[in-house]
Coordinates of C-alpha atoms in Angstrom, one line a residue:
X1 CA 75.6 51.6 32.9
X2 CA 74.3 53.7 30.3
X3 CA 76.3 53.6 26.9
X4 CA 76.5 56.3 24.3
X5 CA 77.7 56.0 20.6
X6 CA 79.8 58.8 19.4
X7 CA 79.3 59.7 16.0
X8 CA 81.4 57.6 14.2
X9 CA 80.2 54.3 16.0
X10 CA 82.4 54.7 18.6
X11 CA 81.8 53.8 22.5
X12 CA 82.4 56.7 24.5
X13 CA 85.6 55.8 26.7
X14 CA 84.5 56.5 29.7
X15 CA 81.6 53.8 29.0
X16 CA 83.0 51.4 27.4
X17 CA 82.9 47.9 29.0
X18 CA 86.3 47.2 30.2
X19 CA 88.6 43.7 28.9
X20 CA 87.7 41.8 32.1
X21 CA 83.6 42.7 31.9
X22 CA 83.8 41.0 28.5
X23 CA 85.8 37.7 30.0
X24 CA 83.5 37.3 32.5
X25 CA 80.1 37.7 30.5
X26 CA 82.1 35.2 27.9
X27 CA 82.8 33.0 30.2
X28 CA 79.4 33.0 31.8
X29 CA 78.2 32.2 27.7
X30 CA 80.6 29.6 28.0
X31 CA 79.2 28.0 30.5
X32 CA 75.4 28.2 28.8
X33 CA 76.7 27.3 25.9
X34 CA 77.9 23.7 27.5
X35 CA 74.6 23.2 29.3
X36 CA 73.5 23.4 25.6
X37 CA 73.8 19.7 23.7
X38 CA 73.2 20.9 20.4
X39 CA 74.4 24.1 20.0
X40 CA 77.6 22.8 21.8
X41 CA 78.3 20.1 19.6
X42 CA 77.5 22.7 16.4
X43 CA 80.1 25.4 18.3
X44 CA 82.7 22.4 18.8
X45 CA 81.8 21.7 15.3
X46 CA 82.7 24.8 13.8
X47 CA 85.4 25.7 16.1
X48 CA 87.5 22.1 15.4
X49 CA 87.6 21.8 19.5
X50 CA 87.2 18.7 20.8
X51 CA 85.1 18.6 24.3
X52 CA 88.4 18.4 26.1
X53 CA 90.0 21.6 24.8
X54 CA 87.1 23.5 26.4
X55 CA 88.3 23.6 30.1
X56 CA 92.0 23.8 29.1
X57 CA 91.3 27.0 27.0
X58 CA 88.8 28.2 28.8
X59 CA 90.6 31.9 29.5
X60 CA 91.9 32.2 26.1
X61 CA 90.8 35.6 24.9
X62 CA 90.6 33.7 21.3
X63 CA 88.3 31.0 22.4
X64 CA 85.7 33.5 24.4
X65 CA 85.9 35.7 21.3
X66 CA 84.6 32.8 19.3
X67 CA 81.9 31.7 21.5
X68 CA 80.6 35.2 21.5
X69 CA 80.9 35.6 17.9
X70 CA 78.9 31.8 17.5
X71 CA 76.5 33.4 19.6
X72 CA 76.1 37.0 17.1
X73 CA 76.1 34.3 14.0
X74 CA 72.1 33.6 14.7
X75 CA 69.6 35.8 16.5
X76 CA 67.5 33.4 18.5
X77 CA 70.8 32.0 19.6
X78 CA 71.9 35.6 20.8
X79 CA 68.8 36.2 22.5
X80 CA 68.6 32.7 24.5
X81 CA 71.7 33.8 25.7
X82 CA 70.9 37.2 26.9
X83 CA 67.9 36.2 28.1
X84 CA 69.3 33.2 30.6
X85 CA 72.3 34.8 31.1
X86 CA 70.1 37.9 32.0
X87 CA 72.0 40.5 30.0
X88 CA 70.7 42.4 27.2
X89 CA 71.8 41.2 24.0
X90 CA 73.6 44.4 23.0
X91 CA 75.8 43.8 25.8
X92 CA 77.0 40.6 24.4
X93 CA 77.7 42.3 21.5
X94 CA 79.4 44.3 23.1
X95 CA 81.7 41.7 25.1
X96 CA 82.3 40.5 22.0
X97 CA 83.3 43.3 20.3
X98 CA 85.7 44.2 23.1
X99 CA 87.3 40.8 22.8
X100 CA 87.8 40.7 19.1
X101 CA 89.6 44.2 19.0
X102 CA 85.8 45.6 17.0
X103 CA 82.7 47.6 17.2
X104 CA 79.6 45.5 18.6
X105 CA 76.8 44.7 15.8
X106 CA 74.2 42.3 16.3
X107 CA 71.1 42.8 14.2

């Protein structure tokens, strides 16, 4: 899908990626995330979840907003990702932009 930015930063409607796109990709960065010691624990971390409340809150729109946001926090983590994920990293911008209510940015 091609994308276009109106001029004030805007998606265009018609190709914006809808509310259940976003989930899934989240989810899918979810489930990288966990395969990821580290940068689990340091998302746990800075979340105050405990291991537990992952699969409990798993479709929360609050909790996929924050992994996707964890993920936008660093670049190399962004692009790991995208890259095994096999999404662009402007798409998880975007998914995470959709699920926070803003406009994607990652650097």
């Amino acid at each position: 899908m091609v994308s276009k930015i109106g001029k004030h930063g805007q998606r265009d409607h018609e190709n914006a990626m809808k509310q259940d796109e976003a989930e899934v990709l989240a989810l899918q960065a979810l489930t990288w995330l966990a395969a990821e010691g580290d940068l689990l624990g340091a998302f746990l971390g800075q979340s105050g979840l405990a291991p537990a409340d992952l699969g409990r809150a798993a479709g929360d729109g609050g909790l996929l907003a924050g992994v996707m946001d964890f993920l936008a926090q660093d670049d190399a983590r962004m692009l790991d990702a995208a890259r095994a994920l096999g999404v662009a990293p402007e798409r998880l911008a975007e998914a995470g932009a959709r699920l926070s209510g803003g406009v994607p940015h990652w650097t």
